[in-house]
Short mmCIF file of C-alpha atoms in Angstrom, two decimals:
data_model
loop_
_atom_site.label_atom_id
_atom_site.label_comp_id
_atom_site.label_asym_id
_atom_site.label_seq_id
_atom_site.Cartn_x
_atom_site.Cartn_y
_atom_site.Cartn_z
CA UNK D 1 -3.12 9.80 12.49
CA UNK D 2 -2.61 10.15 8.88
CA UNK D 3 0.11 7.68 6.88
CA UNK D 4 2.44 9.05 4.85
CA UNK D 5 1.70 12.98 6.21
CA UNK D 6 5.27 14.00 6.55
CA UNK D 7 6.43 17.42 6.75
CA UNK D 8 6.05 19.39 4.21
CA UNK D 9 8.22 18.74 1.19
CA UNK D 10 12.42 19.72 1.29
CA UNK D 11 12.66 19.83 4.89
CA UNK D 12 14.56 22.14 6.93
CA UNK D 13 18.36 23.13 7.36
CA UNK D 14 18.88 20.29 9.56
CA UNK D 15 17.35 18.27 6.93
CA UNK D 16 19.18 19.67 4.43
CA UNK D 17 22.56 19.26 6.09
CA UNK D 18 21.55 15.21 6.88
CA UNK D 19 21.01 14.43 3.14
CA UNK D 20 24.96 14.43 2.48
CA UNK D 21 25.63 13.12 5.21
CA UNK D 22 23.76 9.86 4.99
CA UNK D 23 25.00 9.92 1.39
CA UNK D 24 28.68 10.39 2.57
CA UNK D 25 27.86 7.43 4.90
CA UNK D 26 25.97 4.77 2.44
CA UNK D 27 29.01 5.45 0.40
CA UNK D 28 31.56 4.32 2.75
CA UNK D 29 29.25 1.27 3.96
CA UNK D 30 29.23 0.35 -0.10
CA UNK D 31 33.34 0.58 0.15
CA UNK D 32 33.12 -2.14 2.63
CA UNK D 33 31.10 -4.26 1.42
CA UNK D 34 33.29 -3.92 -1.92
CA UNK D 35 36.86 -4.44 -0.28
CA UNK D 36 35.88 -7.08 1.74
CA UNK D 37 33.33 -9.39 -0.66
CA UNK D 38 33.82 -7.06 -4.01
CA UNK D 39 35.53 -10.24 -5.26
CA UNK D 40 32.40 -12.99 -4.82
CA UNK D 41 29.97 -9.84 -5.59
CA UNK D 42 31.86 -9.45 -9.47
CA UNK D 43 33.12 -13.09 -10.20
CA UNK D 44 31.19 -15.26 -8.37
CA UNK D 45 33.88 -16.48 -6.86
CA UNK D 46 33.85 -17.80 -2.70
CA UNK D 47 36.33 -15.62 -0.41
CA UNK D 48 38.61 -18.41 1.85
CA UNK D 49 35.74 -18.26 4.34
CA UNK D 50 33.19 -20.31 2.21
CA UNK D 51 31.35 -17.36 0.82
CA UNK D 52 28.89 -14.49 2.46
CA UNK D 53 27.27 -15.59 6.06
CA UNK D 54 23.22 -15.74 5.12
CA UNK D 55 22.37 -13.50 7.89
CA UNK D 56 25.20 -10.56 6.59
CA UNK D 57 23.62 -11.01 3.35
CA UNK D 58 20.02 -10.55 4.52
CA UNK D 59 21.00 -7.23 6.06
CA UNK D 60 22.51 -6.14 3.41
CA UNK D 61 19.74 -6.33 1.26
CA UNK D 62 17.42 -4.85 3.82
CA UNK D 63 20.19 -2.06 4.15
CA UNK D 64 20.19 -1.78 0.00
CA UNK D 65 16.49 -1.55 -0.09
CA UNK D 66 15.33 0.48 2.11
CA UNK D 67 18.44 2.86 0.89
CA UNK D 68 17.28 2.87 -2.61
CA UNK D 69 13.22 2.97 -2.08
CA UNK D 70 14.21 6.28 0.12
CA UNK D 71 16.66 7.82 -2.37
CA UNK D 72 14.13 7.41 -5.09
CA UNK D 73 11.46 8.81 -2.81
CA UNK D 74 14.02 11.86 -1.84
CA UNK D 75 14.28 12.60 -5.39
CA UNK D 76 10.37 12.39 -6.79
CA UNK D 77 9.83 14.97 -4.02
CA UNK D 78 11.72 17.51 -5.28
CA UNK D 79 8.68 17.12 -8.62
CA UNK D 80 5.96 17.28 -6.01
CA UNK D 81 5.49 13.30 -5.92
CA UNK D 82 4.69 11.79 -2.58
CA UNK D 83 7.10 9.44 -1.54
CA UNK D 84 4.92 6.08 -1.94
CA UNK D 85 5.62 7.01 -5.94
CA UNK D 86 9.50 6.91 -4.82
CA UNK D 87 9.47 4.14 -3.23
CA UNK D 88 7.66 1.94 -5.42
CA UNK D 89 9.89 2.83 -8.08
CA UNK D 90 12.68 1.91 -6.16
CA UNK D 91 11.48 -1.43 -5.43
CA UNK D 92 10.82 -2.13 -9.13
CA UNK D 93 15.02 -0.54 -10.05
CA UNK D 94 15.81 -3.57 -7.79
CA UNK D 95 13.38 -5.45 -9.91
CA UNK D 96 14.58 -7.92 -13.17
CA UNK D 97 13.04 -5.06 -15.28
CA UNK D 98 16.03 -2.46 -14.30
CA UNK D 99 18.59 -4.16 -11.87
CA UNK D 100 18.44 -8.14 -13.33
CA UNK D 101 18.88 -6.34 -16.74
CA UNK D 102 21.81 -4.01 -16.13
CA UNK D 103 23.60 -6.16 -13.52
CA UNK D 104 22.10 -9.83 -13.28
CA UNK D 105 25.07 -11.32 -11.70
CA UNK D 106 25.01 -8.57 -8.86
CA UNK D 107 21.38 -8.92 -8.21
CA UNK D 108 21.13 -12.84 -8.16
CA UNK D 109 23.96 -12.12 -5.74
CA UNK D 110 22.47 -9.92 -3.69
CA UNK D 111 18.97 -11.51 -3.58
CA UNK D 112 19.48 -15.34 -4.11
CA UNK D 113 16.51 -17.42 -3.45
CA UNK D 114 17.20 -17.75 0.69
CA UNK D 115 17.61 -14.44 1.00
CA UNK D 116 14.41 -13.51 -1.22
CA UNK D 117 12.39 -15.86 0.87
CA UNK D 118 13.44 -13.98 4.27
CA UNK D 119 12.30 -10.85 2.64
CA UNK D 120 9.09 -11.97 1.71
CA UNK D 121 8.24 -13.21 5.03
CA UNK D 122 9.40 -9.54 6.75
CA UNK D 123 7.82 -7.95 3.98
CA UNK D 124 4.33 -9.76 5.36
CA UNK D 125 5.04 -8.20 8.84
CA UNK D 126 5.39 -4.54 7.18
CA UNK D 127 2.08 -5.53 5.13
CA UNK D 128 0.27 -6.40 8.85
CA UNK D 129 1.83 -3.52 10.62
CA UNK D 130 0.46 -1.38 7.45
CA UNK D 131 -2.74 -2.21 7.64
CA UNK D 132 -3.60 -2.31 11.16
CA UNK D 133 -2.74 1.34 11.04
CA UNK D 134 -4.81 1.73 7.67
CA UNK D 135 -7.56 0.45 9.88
CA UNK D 136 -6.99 2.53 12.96
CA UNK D 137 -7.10 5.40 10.07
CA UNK D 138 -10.80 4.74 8.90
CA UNK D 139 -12.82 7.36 10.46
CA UNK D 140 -16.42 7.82 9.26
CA UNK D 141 -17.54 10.74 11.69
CA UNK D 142 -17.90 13.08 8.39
CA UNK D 143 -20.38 10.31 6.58
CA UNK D 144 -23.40 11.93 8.72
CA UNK D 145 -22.57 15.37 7.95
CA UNK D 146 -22.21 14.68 4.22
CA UNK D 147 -23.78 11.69 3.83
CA UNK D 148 -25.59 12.43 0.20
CA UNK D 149 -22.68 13.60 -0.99
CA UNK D 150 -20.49 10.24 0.06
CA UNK D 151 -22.46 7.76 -0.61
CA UNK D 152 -23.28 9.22 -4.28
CA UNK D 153 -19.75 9.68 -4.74
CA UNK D 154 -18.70 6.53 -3.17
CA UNK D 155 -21.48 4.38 -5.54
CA UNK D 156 -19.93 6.32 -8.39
CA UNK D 157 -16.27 5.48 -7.74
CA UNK D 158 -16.68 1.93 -6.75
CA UNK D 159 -19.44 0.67 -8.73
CA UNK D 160 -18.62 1.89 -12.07
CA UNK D 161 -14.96 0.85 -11.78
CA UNK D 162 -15.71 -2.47 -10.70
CA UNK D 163 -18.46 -3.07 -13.04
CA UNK D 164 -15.87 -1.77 -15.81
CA UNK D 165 -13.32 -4.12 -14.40
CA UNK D 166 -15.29 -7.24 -14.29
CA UNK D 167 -16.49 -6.64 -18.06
CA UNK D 168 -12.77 -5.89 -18.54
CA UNK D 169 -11.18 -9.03 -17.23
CA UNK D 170 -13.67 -11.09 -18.68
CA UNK D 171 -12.46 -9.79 -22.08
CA UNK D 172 -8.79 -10.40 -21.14
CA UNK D 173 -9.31 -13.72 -19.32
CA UNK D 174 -7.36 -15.72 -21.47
CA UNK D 175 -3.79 -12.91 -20.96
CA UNK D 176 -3.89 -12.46 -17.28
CA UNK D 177 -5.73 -14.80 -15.32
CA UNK D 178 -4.03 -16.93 -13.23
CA UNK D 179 -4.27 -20.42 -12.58
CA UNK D 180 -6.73 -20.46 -9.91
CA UNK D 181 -9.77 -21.65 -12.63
CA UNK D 182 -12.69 -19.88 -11.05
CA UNK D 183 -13.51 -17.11 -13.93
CA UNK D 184 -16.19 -15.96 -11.78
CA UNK D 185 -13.49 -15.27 -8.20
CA UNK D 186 -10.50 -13.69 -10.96
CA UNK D 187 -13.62 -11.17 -12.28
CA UNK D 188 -14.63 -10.43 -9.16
CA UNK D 189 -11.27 -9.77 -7.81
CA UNK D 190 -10.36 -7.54 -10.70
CA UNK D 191 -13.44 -5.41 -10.56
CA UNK D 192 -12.11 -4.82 -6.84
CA UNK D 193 -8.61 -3.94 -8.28
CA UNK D 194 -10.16 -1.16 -10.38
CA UNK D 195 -12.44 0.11 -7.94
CA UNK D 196 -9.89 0.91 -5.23
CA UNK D 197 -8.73 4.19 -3.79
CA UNK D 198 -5.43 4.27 -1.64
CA UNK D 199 -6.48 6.11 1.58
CA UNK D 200 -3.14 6.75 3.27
CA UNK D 201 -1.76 8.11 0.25
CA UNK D 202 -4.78 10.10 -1.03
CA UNK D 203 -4.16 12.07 3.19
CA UNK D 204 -0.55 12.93 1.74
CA UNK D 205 -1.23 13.92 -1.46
CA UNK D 206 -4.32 16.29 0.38
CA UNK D 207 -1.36 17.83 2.64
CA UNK D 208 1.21 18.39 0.52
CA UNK D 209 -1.67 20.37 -1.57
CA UNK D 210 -2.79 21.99 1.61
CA UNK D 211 -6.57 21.52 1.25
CA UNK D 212 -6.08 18.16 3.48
CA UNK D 213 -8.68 20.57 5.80
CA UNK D 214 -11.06 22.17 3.41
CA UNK D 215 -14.38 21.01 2.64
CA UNK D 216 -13.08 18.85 -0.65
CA UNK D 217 -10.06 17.42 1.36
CA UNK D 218 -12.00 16.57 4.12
CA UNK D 219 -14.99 14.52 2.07
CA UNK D 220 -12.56 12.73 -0.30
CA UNK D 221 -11.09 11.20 2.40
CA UNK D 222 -14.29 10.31 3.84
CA UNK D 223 -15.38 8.24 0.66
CA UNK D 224 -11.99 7.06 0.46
CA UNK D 225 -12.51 5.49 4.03
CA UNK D 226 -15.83 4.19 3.34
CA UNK D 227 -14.51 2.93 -0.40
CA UNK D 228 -11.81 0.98 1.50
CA UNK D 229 -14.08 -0.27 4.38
CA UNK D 230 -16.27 -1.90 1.61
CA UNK D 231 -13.58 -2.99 -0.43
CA UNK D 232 -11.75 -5.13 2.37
CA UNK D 233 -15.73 -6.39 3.34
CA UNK D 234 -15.87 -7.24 -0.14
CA UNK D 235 -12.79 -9.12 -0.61
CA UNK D 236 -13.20 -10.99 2.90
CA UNK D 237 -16.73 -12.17 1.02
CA UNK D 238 -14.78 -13.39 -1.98
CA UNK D 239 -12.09 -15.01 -0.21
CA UNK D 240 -14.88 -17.05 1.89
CA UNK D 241 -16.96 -17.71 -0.94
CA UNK D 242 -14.67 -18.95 -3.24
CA UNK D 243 -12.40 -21.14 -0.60
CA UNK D 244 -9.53 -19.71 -2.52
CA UNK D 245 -6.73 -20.18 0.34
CA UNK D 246 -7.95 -23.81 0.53
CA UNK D 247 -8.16 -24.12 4.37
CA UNK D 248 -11.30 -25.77 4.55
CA UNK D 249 -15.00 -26.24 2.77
CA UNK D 250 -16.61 -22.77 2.27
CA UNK D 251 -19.46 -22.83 4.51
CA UNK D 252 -16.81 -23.78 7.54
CA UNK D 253 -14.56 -20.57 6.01
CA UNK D 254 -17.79 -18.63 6.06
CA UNK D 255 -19.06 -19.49 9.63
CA UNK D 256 -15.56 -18.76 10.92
CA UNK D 257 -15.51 -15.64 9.19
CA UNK D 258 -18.12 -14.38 10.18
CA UNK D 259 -18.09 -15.58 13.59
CA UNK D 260 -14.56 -13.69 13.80
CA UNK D 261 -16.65 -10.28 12.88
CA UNK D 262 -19.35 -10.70 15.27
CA UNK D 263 -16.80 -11.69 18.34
CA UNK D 264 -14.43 -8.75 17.13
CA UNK D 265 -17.77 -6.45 17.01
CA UNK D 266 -19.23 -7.44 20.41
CA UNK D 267 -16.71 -8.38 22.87
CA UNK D 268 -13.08 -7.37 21.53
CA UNK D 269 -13.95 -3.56 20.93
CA UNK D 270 -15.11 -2.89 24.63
CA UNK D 271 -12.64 -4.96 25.77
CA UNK D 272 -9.37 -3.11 24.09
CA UNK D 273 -11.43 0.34 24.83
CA UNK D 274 -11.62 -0.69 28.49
CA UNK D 275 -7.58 -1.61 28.46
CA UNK D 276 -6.89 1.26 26.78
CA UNK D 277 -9.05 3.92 29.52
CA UNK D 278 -7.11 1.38 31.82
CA UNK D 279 -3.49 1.65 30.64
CA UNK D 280 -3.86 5.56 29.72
CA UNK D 281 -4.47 6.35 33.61
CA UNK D 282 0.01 6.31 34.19
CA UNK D 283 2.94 5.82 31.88
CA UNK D 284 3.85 2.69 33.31
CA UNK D 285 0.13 1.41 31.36
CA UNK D 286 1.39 3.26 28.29
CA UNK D 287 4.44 1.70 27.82
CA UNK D 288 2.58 -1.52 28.01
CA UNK D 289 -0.10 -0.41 25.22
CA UNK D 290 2.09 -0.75 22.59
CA UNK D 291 3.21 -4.15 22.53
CA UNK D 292 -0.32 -4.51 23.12
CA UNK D 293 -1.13 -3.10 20.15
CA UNK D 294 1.07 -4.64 18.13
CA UNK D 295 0.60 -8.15 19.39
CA UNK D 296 -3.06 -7.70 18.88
CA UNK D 297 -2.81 -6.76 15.04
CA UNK D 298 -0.39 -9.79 14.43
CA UNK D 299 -2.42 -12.06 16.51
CA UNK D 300 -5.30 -11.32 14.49
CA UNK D 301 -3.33 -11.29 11.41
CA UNK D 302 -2.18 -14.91 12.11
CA UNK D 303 -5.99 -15.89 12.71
CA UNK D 304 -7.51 -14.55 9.57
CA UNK D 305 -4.95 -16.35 7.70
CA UNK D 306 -5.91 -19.62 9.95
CA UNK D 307 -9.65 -19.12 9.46
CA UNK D 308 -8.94 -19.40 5.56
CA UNK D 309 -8.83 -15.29 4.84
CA UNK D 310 -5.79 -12.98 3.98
CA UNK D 311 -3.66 -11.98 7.02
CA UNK D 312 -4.34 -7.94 5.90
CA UNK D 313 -7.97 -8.48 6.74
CA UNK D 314 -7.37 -9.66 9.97
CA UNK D 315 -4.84 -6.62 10.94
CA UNK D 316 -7.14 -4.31 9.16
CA UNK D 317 -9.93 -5.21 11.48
CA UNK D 318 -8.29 -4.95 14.61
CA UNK D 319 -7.10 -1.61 13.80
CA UNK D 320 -10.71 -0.81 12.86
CA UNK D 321 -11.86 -1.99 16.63
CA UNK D 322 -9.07 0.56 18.24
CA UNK D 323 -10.58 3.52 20.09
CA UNK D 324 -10.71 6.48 18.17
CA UNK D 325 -10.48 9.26 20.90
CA UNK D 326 -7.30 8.52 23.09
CA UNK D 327 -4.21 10.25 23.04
CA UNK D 328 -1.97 7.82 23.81
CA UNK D 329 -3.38 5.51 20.91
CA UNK D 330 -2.40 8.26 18.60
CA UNK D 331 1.13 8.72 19.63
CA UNK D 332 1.21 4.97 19.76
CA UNK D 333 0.25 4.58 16.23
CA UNK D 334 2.42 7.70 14.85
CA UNK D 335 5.60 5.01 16.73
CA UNK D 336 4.58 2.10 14.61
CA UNK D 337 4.07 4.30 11.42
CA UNK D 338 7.16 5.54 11.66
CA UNK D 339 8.87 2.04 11.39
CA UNK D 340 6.83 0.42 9.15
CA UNK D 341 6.75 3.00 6.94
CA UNK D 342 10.61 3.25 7.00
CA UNK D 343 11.97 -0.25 7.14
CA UNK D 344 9.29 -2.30 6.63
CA UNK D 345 7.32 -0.99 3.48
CA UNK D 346 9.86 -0.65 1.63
CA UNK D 347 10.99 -4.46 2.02
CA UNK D 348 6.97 -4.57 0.66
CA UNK D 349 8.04 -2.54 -2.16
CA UNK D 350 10.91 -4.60 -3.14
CA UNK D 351 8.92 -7.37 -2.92
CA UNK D 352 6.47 -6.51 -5.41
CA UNK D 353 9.36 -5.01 -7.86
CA UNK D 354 10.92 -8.64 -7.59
CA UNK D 355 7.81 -9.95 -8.82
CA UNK D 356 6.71 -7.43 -11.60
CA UNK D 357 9.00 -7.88 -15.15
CA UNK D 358 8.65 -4.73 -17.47
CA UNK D 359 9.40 -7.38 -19.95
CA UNK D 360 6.49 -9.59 -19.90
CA UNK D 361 4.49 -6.42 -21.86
CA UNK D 362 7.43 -7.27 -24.88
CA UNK D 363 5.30 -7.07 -27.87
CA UNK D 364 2.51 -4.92 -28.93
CA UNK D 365 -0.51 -6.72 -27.34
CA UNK D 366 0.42 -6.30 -23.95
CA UNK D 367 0.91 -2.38 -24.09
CA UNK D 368 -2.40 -2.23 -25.39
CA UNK D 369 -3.94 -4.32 -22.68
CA UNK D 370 -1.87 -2.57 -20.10
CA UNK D 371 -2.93 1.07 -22.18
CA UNK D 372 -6.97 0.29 -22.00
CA UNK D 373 -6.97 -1.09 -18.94
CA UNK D 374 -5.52 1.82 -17.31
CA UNK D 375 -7.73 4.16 -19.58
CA UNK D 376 -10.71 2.22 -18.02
CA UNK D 377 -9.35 2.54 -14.52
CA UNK D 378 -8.67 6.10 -15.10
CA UNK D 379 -11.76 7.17 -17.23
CA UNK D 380 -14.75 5.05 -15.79
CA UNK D 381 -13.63 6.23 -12.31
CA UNK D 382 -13.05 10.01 -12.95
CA UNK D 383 -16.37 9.86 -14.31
CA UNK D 384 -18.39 7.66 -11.06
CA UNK D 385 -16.54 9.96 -8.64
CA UNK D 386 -16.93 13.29 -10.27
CA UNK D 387 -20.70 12.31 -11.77
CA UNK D 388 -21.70 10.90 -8.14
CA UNK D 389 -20.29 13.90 -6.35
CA UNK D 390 -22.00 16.49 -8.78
CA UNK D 391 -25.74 14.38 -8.32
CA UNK D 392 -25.27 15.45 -4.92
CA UNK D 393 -24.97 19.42 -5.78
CA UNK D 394 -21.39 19.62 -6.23
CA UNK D 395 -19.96 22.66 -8.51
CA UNK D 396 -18.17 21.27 -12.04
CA UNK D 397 -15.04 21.64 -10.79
CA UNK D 398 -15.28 20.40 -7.70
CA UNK D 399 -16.76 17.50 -8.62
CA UNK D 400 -13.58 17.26 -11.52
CA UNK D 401 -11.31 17.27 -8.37
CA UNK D 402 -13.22 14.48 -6.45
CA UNK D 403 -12.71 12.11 -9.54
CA UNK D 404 -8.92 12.81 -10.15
CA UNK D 405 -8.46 12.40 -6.24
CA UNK D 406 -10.26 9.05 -6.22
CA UNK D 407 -8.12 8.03 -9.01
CA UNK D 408 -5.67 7.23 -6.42
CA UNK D 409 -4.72 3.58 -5.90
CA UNK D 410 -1.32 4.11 -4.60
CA UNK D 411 -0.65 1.24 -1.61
CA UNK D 412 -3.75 -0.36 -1.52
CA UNK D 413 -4.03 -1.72 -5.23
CA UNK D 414 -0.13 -2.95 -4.53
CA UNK D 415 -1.89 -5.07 -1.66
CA UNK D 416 -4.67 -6.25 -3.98
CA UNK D 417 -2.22 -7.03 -6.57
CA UNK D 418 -0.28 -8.80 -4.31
CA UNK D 419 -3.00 -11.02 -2.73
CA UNK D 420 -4.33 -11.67 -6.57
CA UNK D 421 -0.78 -12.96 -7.43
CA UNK D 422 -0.78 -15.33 -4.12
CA UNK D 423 -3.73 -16.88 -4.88
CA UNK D 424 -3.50 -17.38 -9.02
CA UNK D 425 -6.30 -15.23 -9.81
CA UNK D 426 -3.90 -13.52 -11.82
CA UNK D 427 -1.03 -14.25 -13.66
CA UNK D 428 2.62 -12.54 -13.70
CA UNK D 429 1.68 -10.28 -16.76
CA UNK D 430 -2.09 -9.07 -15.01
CA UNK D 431 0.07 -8.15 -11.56
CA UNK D 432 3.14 -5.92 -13.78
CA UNK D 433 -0.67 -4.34 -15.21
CA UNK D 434 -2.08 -3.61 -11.97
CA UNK D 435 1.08 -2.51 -10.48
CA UNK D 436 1.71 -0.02 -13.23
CA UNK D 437 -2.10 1.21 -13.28
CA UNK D 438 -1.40 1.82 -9.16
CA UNK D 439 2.07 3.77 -9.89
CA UNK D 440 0.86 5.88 -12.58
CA UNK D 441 -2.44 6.95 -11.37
CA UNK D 442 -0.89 7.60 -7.82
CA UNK D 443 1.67 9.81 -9.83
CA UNK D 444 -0.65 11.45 -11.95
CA UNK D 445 -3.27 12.79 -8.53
CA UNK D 446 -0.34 15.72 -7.87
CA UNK D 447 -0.31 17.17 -11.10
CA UNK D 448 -3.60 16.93 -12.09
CA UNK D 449 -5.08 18.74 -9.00
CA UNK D 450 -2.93 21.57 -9.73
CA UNK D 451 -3.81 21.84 -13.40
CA UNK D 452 -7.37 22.00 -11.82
CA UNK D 453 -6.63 24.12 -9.55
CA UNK D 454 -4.54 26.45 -11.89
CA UNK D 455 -7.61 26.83 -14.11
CA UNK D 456 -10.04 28.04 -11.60
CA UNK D 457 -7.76 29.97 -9.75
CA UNK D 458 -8.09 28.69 -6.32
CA UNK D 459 -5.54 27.14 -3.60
CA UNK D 460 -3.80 23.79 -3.95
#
């Protein structure tokens, strides 16, 4: 399974011949919604019903969302962006920075605070689904084969960065931490922030290059996976250590958290492999697997969270504990990807544009913060990844492509970022900063690969 590995980019005929089509039809669907509540949507005024039902409100944004984060997507295509660049735009157009500026009366309409709430709690069910199948995607069956190679580049990429990023936040303390007061759990958490690569994105970005099964492809996706593995380790650490989602004293967090490893380690993995041998054997077992599935990601989801640690970490691990070599687990999987990745990431998206203002970086110390910080995500992590790959032997330009695809963040920094803003270890401006650093380095992995590429005249 890899997320985000669509077909190639522009599609077929068919494809082709959809695009106006759904156009045609989100066009008449906006008609309605103008002729029958155009005149609350533009004066604020109730209809003779009492005003728009909750519920038909709720859809609508989810309809409006996902609509927009898919448009934006469509379009970035076309200039060889994956869509997670599209879509993360769109959520920040619905945003204050673009939508509560142009329109605020229409968007405080169309997401008032009931409505925003809903979202943010369906947005936490795309976040689960997302991660269980980021999990089920971390395969480490190429760390053997190259295992000088990875683990250089992997110390490279994440130790430099998050060394950089600790030094980094500590000089910025007083701008974008948030009111959490441990300096020591907002540094940490930072460092993590920089040293992150987004693995489902990076597997896109490798396909629509086409080296997704050459040599380069195949080992920066294996320190990607391993980068991610001890990133998620890491933060399940912090989040023990520090107490931060107050549930309990920190030794009791830590017992149950590790407790929750061990059990998931020893007696949940050959469990769920036996049911899965078991439910493969007819199709009447798997039908059954996926609710299975599913109910086992949120189930551990909603225990993390009880045991004191984010709900991702839980979902994450369960998908880590899925067997790796059955067929019916991969179709499985490719079912749920293709509705989270529709409908419910892009609720995710909209979520963190609702919660990222362009216009907290008014003024000229912000865009300098914002400007070094990503110029020490960028920098100090070109140089681990491409310095660690070419200790292990690497040629110069290979080694120049393993730290621009590292440079990645894409998804996985919008999680961080999001799980820094719950918790107050940073503050609104330090999430718009990390947000930004994650959409322009994702954007920037494209181009710069074929500039590389260009220049020593090989493939992708």
């Amino acid at each position: 399974m890899t997320l985000h590995a669509a077909k190639p980019v522009g599609g077929g005929p068919a494809r082709r011949r959809a695009a106006p089509l759904g156009a045609i039809g989100s066009l008449l669907a906006l008609g309605v919604v103008l002729a029958v509540w155009g005149r609350e949507l533009f004066t604020g005024e109730t209809g003779p019903h009492g005003g728009f039902d909750p519920i038909a409100r709720f859809l609508l944004a989810v309809s409006v969302i996902v609509l927009v984060c898919h448009l934006v997507a469509a379009l970035l295509r076309r200039f060889d962006q994956p869509p997670v660049v599209g879509e993360i735009l769109g959520g920040l157009l619905l945003g204050p920075s673009v939508f509560g500026v142009l329109w605020p009366s229409g968007r405080a309409w169309l997401f008032p605070a009931e409505v925003l709430s809903t979202l943010q709690v369906t947005a936490q069910l795309g976040l689960v689904t997302f991660m269980f199948l980021l999990g089920c995607e971390l395969r480490l069956d190429q760390v053997r084969a190259h295992r000088k190679a990875v683990w250089t580049t992997v110390a490279g990429s994440m130790g430099l960065p998050f060394v950089a990023g600790v030094a980094a936040a500590l000089a910025a303390e007083g701008v974008i931490a948030g009111r959490f007061g441990s300096t020591t759990a907002y540094a940490l958490f930072f460092g993590l922030a920089m040293a992150i690569t987004a693995l489902p994105v990076l597997a896109r970005i490798l396909v629509d290059l086409r080296i997704d099964d050459t040599a380069i492809g195949r080992l920066a996706l294996t320190c990607a996976a391993v980068g991610d593995g001890a990133a998620w380790a890491a933060l399940t650490v912090l989040l023990a250590l520090t107490g931060i989602s107050g549930s309990g004293s920190v030794a009791a967090v830590m017992g149950m958290a590790a407790a929750f490893v061990l059990v998931t380690a020893l007696c949940v993995r050959p469990a769920l492999a036996a049911v899965v041998r078991r439910c493969e054997r007819t199709p009447a077992g798997e039908q059954l697997l996926l609710p299975v599935l599913a109910a086992g990601a949120i189930g551990f989801a909603s225990l993390s969270q009880v045991i004191g640690l984010h709900p991702v970490i839980g979902a994450f691990l369960f998908g880590v504990v899925v067997p790796r070599d059955s067929a019916a687990v991969e179709r499985i999987s490719k079912q749920l990807q293709g509705f989270a990745v529709t409908i419910l990431l892009p609720l995710f998206f909209a979520g963190v544009g609702l919660s990222t203002s362009l216009g907290l970086l008014s003024g000229v110390t912000p865009w300098l913060l914002f400007l070094g910080l990503l110029l020490v995500a960028s920098v100090v992590k070109f140089i681990g990844a491409g310095g660690g790959a070419k200790l292990a032997g690497m040629s110069t330009v290979d080694s120049l492509r393993i730290g621009t695809l590292m440079n990645c963040r894409g998804v996985t920094e919008l999680v961080l970022a999001t799980i820094g803003l719950q918790y107050k270890l940073v503050n609104e401006l330090g999430f718009t900063i990390l947000v930004l650093i994650a959409l322009v380095t994702t954007a920037a992995t494209g181009p710069l690969m074929q500039l590389l590429s260009r220049r020593a005249g090989t493939p992708g």
